[in-house]
Amino acid sequence: MRAGSPRLLREINDRAAIEALLRNGPLTRSELEGLIGLSKPATAQLLTRLESADTVVRNGLRGGGRGPRAQLWSVNGALAHVAAVDLTPDAVDVAIADISGAVLTEHRAPMPRGGSTEVLEAFSTAVGKAAGQAGLTPESLLHVVVGSPGAVNPATGELAYAPHLPGWGGFDLPGTLTEMLGTSVSVENDVNLVALEEMIAGRATEVRNFVVIWPADLVGAAVVINGSLLRGATGGAGEIDGLQIPDRAAAETDTDRAGGTFGELLSNVSICKLARAHGLAARNGHGAVRKALTAGPAGREFLVDLSRRIATGVASVVAVLDPELILLSGEIAQAGGTTLNDLVAAELRQLVVPRTPVQLALVTGKPVRSGALHSALAVAREQVFGLPAATTEPFRGRAVAPSAR
């Protein structure tokens, strides 16, 4: 096909229109015309062509005032469906969406503590039930993305760095899930998916180099370099739970001051023990942090001690990568809010030369599942529409006018 041929121009224009509709939702012809830069007749012909191909559908009317109401157009969501899954040791949280990004159904189910047969069967049942609620089968899903603690080794497919997920190791995880569900499956580290969501809709939309830190039980990190996730040779980039650090907390909790793992010092048990050393009782780490915010001087001292532990581990990451931004995410970070965030930033400045800003992650709620959904949609849209799979880039595509031939 020659560059500049009518067919090539139509394909470029069609992709630009589809991407505009996916990013902005239902649009009128004139709104679409303004976004992709075509003339009124050319945009009308484009919509007719896409409607004939069942790629776009009419989606109600927009109007008001005294003028006529305008026809709205949207991408045909029924063209393909995907699943996003947040897998934790205790539960599996599934969302089914169509290719437009509309979530059709959600389903959450407990996960057993057993061997591979038990956990895989429970996982498959949960995905099957979610698909059934949307009138689908797992086999009819175009792609499934699973967000999981730990990391999949790209050479073997085995899940590593996840001792808290018994039954999930020792085999090709994406391959096994693909065979079980009858459709393609990707498995991505959960904090990596949080970073993806921050690039799409959070504080990192205009940041090229940053790190997300999840300072909680089983500490994790996601590293983004030049706008791309760094996964490492074995998939273990960001697996900082086992990083050996000293305990710089002032309160005495019988820890080895010479060092322990980052994860041990920020486990629920350790955080609650640190809180008790400051006179605060809580059943879990984020509960202790929330209580400390209203506990006066004792609460403040506990938060300072906790920030020392967090900052000590983060300092190693900053010293090596010198990122533009550190984002704190997860239950502990959200519970501590700006108070804990600012304390961590202050402690970090005492430990490393780079004055890296520290901020709370903006995306809350279900960031892992949301990141998995965007990842699954990127795969589906590349296959169905030929759109670039990079979901973190802002919309820059403009149609090519016929006169440019």
Coordinates of C-alpha atoms in Angstrom, one line a residue:
M1 CA 0.0 0.0 0.0
R2 CA 1.5 3.4 -1.0
A3 CA 1.8 6.0 1.7
G4 CA -0.9 8.6 1.2
S5 CA -3.3 6.2 -0.6
P6 CA -7.0 6.7 0.0
R7 CA -7.2 3.4 1.9
L8 CA -4.4 4.3 4.2
L9 CA -5.8 7.7 4.9
R10 CA -9.2 6.2 5.8
E11 CA -7.6 3.8 8.2
I12 CA -5.7 6.6 9.9
N13 CA -8.8 8.7 10.1
D14 CA -10.9 5.8 11.4
R15 CA -8.3 5.0 14.2
A16 CA -8.2 8.7 15.2
A17 CA -12.0 8.8 15.5
I18 CA -12.2 5.6 17.4
E19 CA -9.5 6.8 19.8
A20 CA -11.3 10.1 20.3
L21 CA -14.6 8.3 21.1
L22 CA -12.9 5.9 23.5
R23 CA -11.1 8.8 25.4
N24 CA -14.0 11.2 25.5
G25 CA -17.1 9.0 25.5
P26 CA -20.2 9.7 23.3
L27 CA -19.6 12.6 20.9
T28 CA -21.7 14.5 18.3
R29 CA -20.5 14.7 14.8
S30 CA -19.4 18.3 15.3
E31 CA -17.5 17.4 18.5
L32 CA -15.7 14.6 16.8
E33 CA -14.9 16.9 13.8
G34 CA -13.3 19.4 16.1
L35 CA -11.2 16.7 17.8
I36 CA -9.8 14.9 14.7
G37 CA -9.6 17.9 12.4
L38 CA -11.7 16.7 9.4
S39 CA -14.3 18.7 7.5
K40 CA -18.0 18.2 8.2
P41 CA -18.6 16.1 5.0
A42 CA -15.5 13.9 5.7
T43 CA -16.5 13.3 9.3
A44 CA -20.0 12.4 8.2
Q45 CA -18.6 9.9 5.7
L46 CA -16.3 8.5 8.4
L47 CA -19.2 7.9 10.8
T48 CA -21.3 6.3 8.1
R49 CA -18.4 4.0 7.2
L50 CA -17.8 3.0 10.9
E51 CA -21.5 2.5 11.5
S52 CA -21.8 0.2 8.5
A53 CA -18.8 -1.8 9.9
D54 CA -20.6 -2.0 13.3
T55 CA -17.7 -0.2 14.9
V56 CA -19.7 2.7 16.2
V57 CA -23.3 3.0 17.2
R58 CA -25.8 5.7 17.7
N59 CA -26.1 6.5 21.4
G60 CA -28.9 8.9 22.1
L61 CA -29.2 12.6 21.5
R62 CA -27.5 15.7 23.0
G63 CA -29.3 19.0 23.0
G64 CA -31.0 21.7 24.9
G65 CA -32.3 25.2 24.5
R66 CA -34.0 26.1 21.2
G67 CA -31.8 24.3 18.7
P68 CA -32.2 20.8 17.3
R69 CA -30.7 17.9 19.3
A70 CA -27.6 16.3 17.9
Q71 CA -27.0 12.6 17.4
L72 CA -24.4 11.1 19.7
W73 CA -22.0 8.4 18.6
S74 CA -20.0 5.9 20.6
V75 CA -17.8 2.9 20.1
N76 CA -19.7 -0.4 20.0
G77 CA -18.8 -1.9 23.3
A78 CA -20.2 -5.3 22.3
L79 CA -17.3 -5.8 19.9
A80 CA -15.2 -7.3 22.7
H81 CA -15.0 -7.9 26.4
V82 CA -12.2 -8.1 29.0
A83 CA -11.8 -9.0 32.6
A84 CA -9.7 -7.3 35.3
V85 CA -8.8 -9.2 38.4
D86 CA -7.2 -8.2 41.7
L87 CA -5.8 -11.3 43.4
T88 CA -4.9 -11.2 47.1
P89 CA -4.2 -14.0 49.6
D90 CA -7.8 -13.6 50.9
A91 CA -9.9 -12.8 48.0
V92 CA -10.3 -12.3 44.2
D93 CA -12.0 -9.2 42.9
V94 CA -13.2 -9.4 39.3
A95 CA -14.6 -6.7 36.9
I96 CA -16.0 -7.4 33.5
A97 CA -16.0 -4.6 30.9
D98 CA -16.7 -4.1 27.3
I99 CA -14.2 -2.6 24.9
S100 CA -15.5 0.9 25.5
G101 CA -14.4 0.6 29.1
A102 CA -17.9 0.3 30.6
V103 CA -17.9 -2.0 33.6
L104 CA -20.7 -4.5 33.2
T105 CA -20.4 -6.4 36.4
E106 CA -18.3 -6.9 39.5
H107 CA -17.8 -10.0 41.6
R108 CA -15.7 -10.6 44.7
A109 CA -15.1 -14.1 46.2
P110 CA -13.0 -15.5 49.0
M111 CA -9.8 -17.5 48.2
P112 CA -9.1 -20.7 50.0
R113 CA -5.8 -21.4 51.8
G114 CA -4.8 -24.5 50.0
G115 CA -2.7 -26.1 47.3
S116 CA -2.6 -25.2 43.6
T117 CA -5.7 -27.3 42.8
E118 CA -7.9 -25.5 45.3
V119 CA -6.8 -22.0 44.6
L120 CA -6.9 -22.4 40.8
E121 CA -10.4 -23.9 40.9
A122 CA -11.6 -21.1 43.2
F123 CA -10.1 -18.5 40.8
S124 CA -11.6 -20.1 37.7
T125 CA -15.0 -20.3 39.4
A126 CA -14.9 -16.6 40.4
V127 CA -14.0 -15.4 36.9
G128 CA -16.7 -17.7 35.5
K129 CA -19.3 -16.4 37.8
A130 CA -18.4 -12.8 37.0
A131 CA -18.5 -13.5 33.2
G132 CA -21.9 -15.2 33.7
Q133 CA -23.3 -12.2 35.4
A134 CA -22.5 -10.2 32.2
G135 CA -24.1 -12.8 30.0
L136 CA -20.6 -14.1 28.9
T137 CA -18.3 -17.1 29.3
P138 CA -14.6 -16.9 30.2
E139 CA -13.8 -18.2 26.7
S140 CA -15.7 -15.2 25.1
L141 CA -13.4 -12.7 26.9
L142 CA -10.8 -11.3 24.6
H143 CA -8.2 -10.8 27.4
V144 CA -7.8 -11.1 31.1
V145 CA -5.3 -9.2 33.3
V146 CA -4.6 -10.4 36.8
G147 CA -3.0 -8.1 39.3
S148 CA -1.1 -10.1 41.9
P149 CA 1.5 -9.6 44.6
G150 CA 4.9 -10.9 43.6
A151 CA 6.3 -11.0 40.1
V152 CA 6.1 -13.4 37.2
N153 CA 9.5 -14.5 35.8
P154 CA 9.2 -13.8 32.0
A155 CA 11.4 -16.8 31.2
T156 CA 9.4 -19.4 33.1
G157 CA 6.0 -17.9 33.9
E158 CA 6.5 -18.8 37.5
L159 CA 5.3 -16.4 40.3
A160 CA 8.1 -15.4 42.7
Y161 CA 8.4 -13.0 45.6
A162 CA 5.0 -14.2 46.8
P163 CA 5.3 -16.5 49.8
H164 CA 2.0 -15.2 51.1
L165 CA 0.2 -16.8 48.1
P166 CA 0.6 -20.5 48.8
G167 CA -0.5 -22.7 45.9
W168 CA 0.4 -20.1 43.2
G169 CA 4.0 -20.9 42.7
G170 CA 6.0 -23.6 40.8
F171 CA 4.3 -23.5 37.5
D172 CA 3.7 -21.3 34.4
L173 CA 1.0 -19.1 35.9
P174 CA -0.2 -17.1 32.8
G175 CA -0.1 -20.3 30.7
T176 CA -2.1 -22.3 33.3
L177 CA -4.7 -19.6 33.6
T178 CA -4.9 -19.2 29.9
E179 CA -5.6 -22.9 29.5
M180 CA -8.1 -23.0 32.4
L181 CA -10.1 -19.9 31.2
G182 CA -9.9 -20.6 27.5
T183 CA -8.6 -17.1 26.7
S184 CA -5.4 -15.1 26.8
V185 CA -4.3 -14.1 30.3
S186 CA -1.6 -11.7 31.6
V187 CA -0.4 -11.6 35.2
E188 CA 1.1 -8.3 36.3
N189 CA 2.5 -7.2 39.7
D190 CA -0.1 -5.3 41.7
V191 CA 2.0 -2.2 42.5
N192 CA 3.0 -2.0 38.8
L193 CA -0.7 -1.7 38.0
V194 CA -1.1 1.0 40.6
A195 CA 1.7 2.9 38.8
L196 CA 0.0 2.4 35.5
E197 CA -3.2 3.9 37.0
E198 CA -1.3 6.9 38.4
M199 CA 0.1 7.5 34.9
I200 CA -3.4 7.4 33.4
A201 CA -5.5 9.2 36.0
G202 CA -3.3 10.1 39.0
R203 CA -0.4 12.3 40.0
A204 CA 2.0 10.9 37.4
T205 CA 0.2 11.9 34.2
E206 CA 3.1 14.3 33.3
V207 CA 5.9 12.5 35.1
R208 CA 8.3 10.3 33.2
N209 CA 10.4 8.9 36.1
F210 CA 8.8 8.0 39.4
V211 CA 8.4 5.2 42.0
V212 CA 5.3 4.0 43.7
I213 CA 5.9 2.7 47.2
W214 CA 3.3 0.5 48.9
P215 CA 4.4 0.7 52.6
A216 CA 2.3 -2.1 54.2
D217 CA 2.3 -5.8 54.8
L218 CA 4.5 -7.2 52.1
V219 CA 6.1 -3.9 51.0
G220 CA 6.2 -3.4 47.2
A221 CA 7.3 -0.8 44.7
A222 CA 6.9 0.0 41.1
V223 CA 9.6 1.7 39.1
V224 CA 8.8 3.8 36.0
I225 CA 11.7 4.9 33.9
N226 CA 11.1 7.2 30.9
G227 CA 7.4 6.4 31.0
S228 CA 7.8 2.6 31.0
L229 CA 7.5 0.1 33.8
L230 CA 10.9 -1.4 34.8
R231 CA 10.3 -5.1 35.5
G232 CA 13.8 -6.5 35.7
A233 CA 15.5 -9.6 34.2
T234 CA 13.4 -11.9 36.4
G235 CA 10.4 -9.7 36.9
G236 CA 11.6 -8.7 40.4
A237 CA 12.2 -5.0 39.9
G238 CA 10.6 -3.2 42.9
E239 CA 10.4 -6.3 45.1
I240 CA 11.8 -4.4 48.1
D241 CA 10.0 -6.4 50.8
G242 CA 13.2 -8.3 51.6
L243 CA 15.5 -5.3 51.6
Q244 CA 17.6 -5.3 54.7
I245 CA 17.4 -2.0 56.7
P246 CA 18.2 -0.9 60.2
D247 CA 15.3 0.0 62.6
R248 CA 15.6 3.8 63.2
A249 CA 12.5 4.0 65.3
A250 CA 13.2 5.7 68.7
A251 CA 10.8 3.5 70.6
E252 CA 12.0 0.1 71.9
T253 CA 10.1 -2.8 70.3
D254 CA 12.8 -5.5 70.8
T255 CA 13.8 -5.4 67.1
D256 CA 17.3 -6.0 66.1
R257 CA 18.7 -2.4 65.6
A258 CA 21.3 -3.7 63.3
G259 CA 18.7 -4.6 60.7
G260 CA 15.7 -6.5 59.5
T261 CA 13.8 -6.7 56.3
F262 CA 11.7 -3.8 55.1
G263 CA 8.7 -6.0 55.1
E264 CA 9.2 -7.2 58.6
L265 CA 9.5 -3.7 60.0
L266 CA 6.3 -2.6 58.2
S267 CA 4.2 -5.7 58.8
N268 CA 0.9 -5.4 60.6
V269 CA 2.4 -7.1 63.6
S270 CA 5.4 -4.8 63.8
I271 CA 3.4 -1.6 63.2
C272 CA 0.9 -2.6 66.0
K273 CA 3.9 -3.4 68.3
L274 CA 5.4 0.0 67.5
A275 CA 2.1 1.7 68.3
R276 CA 1.8 -0.1 71.6
A277 CA 5.3 1.2 72.5
H278 CA 3.8 4.6 72.2
G279 CA 0.7 3.7 74.2
L280 CA -1.7 3.1 71.3
A281 CA -3.6 -0.1 70.9
A282 CA -4.9 -1.2 67.5
R283 CA -5.8 -4.5 65.7
N284 CA -4.0 -3.7 62.4
G285 CA -1.5 -1.3 61.0
H286 CA -3.8 1.1 59.2
G287 CA -6.0 1.2 62.3
A288 CA -3.0 2.2 64.4
V289 CA -2.1 5.0 62.0
R290 CA -5.7 6.4 61.9
K291 CA -5.8 6.3 65.7
A292 CA -2.5 8.1 66.0
L293 CA -3.8 11.1 64.0
T294 CA -6.1 12.0 66.9
A295 CA -3.9 10.8 69.8
G296 CA -2.0 14.0 70.5
P297 CA 1.8 13.9 71.2
A298 CA 1.9 10.1 71.6
G299 CA 0.3 9.6 68.2
R300 CA 2.7 12.1 66.6
E301 CA 5.7 10.3 68.0
F302 CA 4.4 7.0 66.7
L303 CA 4.0 8.4 63.3
V304 CA 7.5 9.9 63.4
D305 CA 8.9 6.5 64.2
L306 CA 6.8 4.8 61.5
S307 CA 8.0 7.4 59.0
R308 CA 11.6 6.7 60.0
R309 CA 11.1 3.0 59.0
I310 CA 9.4 3.9 55.8
A311 CA 12.0 6.5 54.8
T312 CA 14.9 4.3 55.5
G313 CA 13.8 1.8 52.9
V314 CA 12.7 4.4 50.4
A315 CA 16.1 6.1 50.7
S316 CA 17.8 3.1 49.0
V317 CA 15.5 3.4 46.1
V318 CA 16.0 7.2 45.8
A319 CA 19.8 6.9 46.0
V320 CA 19.9 4.5 43.1
L321 CA 17.2 5.9 40.8
D322 CA 17.0 9.6 41.6
P323 CA 13.4 9.7 40.5
E324 CA 11.3 12.8 39.9
L325 CA 8.6 11.7 42.3
I326 CA 7.9 9.2 45.1
L327 CA 4.2 8.2 45.5
L328 CA 3.0 6.5 48.6
S329 CA 0.0 4.2 48.0
G330 CA -1.9 1.5 49.9
E331 CA -3.9 1.4 53.2
I332 CA -1.1 2.6 55.5
A333 CA -0.3 5.6 53.3
Q334 CA -3.9 6.6 52.8
A335 CA -4.7 6.2 56.5
G336 CA -1.8 8.5 57.4
G337 CA -2.7 11.0 54.8
T338 CA -0.6 14.2 54.4
T339 CA 0.6 14.0 58.0
L340 CA 2.5 10.7 57.4
N341 CA 3.4 11.7 53.9
D342 CA 5.1 14.9 55.1
L343 CA 6.9 13.1 57.9
V344 CA 8.3 10.5 55.4
A345 CA 9.5 13.4 53.2
A346 CA 11.2 15.1 56.1
E347 CA 13.0 11.9 57.2
L348 CA 14.0 11.2 53.6
R349 CA 15.7 14.5 53.3
Q350 CA 17.9 13.5 56.2
L351 CA 19.1 10.4 54.5
V352 CA 19.7 11.1 50.8
V353 CA 21.0 14.0 48.7
P354 CA 18.3 14.1 46.0
R355 CA 15.3 16.2 47.3
T356 CA 12.7 14.0 45.7
P357 CA 9.2 15.1 46.3
V358 CA 7.0 12.7 48.2
Q359 CA 3.2 12.7 47.6
L360 CA 0.2 10.5 48.3
A361 CA -1.0 8.5 45.3
L362 CA -4.1 10.1 43.9
V363 CA -5.9 6.9 42.8
T364 CA -7.7 5.2 45.6
G365 CA -10.6 2.8 45.9
K366 CA -9.5 -0.2 43.8
P367 CA -6.3 1.0 42.0
V368 CA -5.0 -2.5 41.3
R369 CA -8.1 -3.6 39.6
S370 CA -8.4 -0.3 37.7
G371 CA -4.9 -0.7 36.4
A372 CA -5.6 -4.2 35.4
L373 CA -8.7 -3.0 33.5
H374 CA -6.8 -0.3 31.6
S375 CA -4.1 -2.9 30.7
A376 CA -6.7 -5.4 29.5
L377 CA -8.4 -2.7 27.4
A378 CA -5.1 -1.7 25.8
V379 CA -4.6 -5.3 24.6
A380 CA -8.2 -5.6 23.3
R381 CA -8.1 -2.2 21.5
E382 CA -4.8 -3.0 19.8
Q383 CA -6.2 -6.3 18.5
V384 CA -9.7 -5.0 17.5
F385 CA -8.9 -1.4 16.4
G386 CA -5.1 -1.5 15.8
L387 CA -4.6 1.2 18.4
P388 CA -1.2 1.5 20.1
A389 CA -1.1 -0.6 23.3
A390 CA 0.6 2.2 25.3
T391 CA -2.2 3.4 27.4
T392 CA -0.1 6.0 29.2
E393 CA 0.3 8.4 26.3
P394 CA -2.1 11.3 26.0
F395 CA -4.3 11.6 23.0
R396 CA -2.2 13.2 20.3
G397 CA -3.5 11.6 17.1
R398 CA -5.2 13.8 14.6
A399 CA -6.8 12.7 11.4
V400 CA -5.2 13.3 8.0
A401 CA -7.3 15.5 5.7
P402 CA -7.8 14.1 2.2
S403 CA -6.2 17.3 0.8
A404 CA -2.9 16.2 2.4
R405 CA -2.5 13.5 -0.2

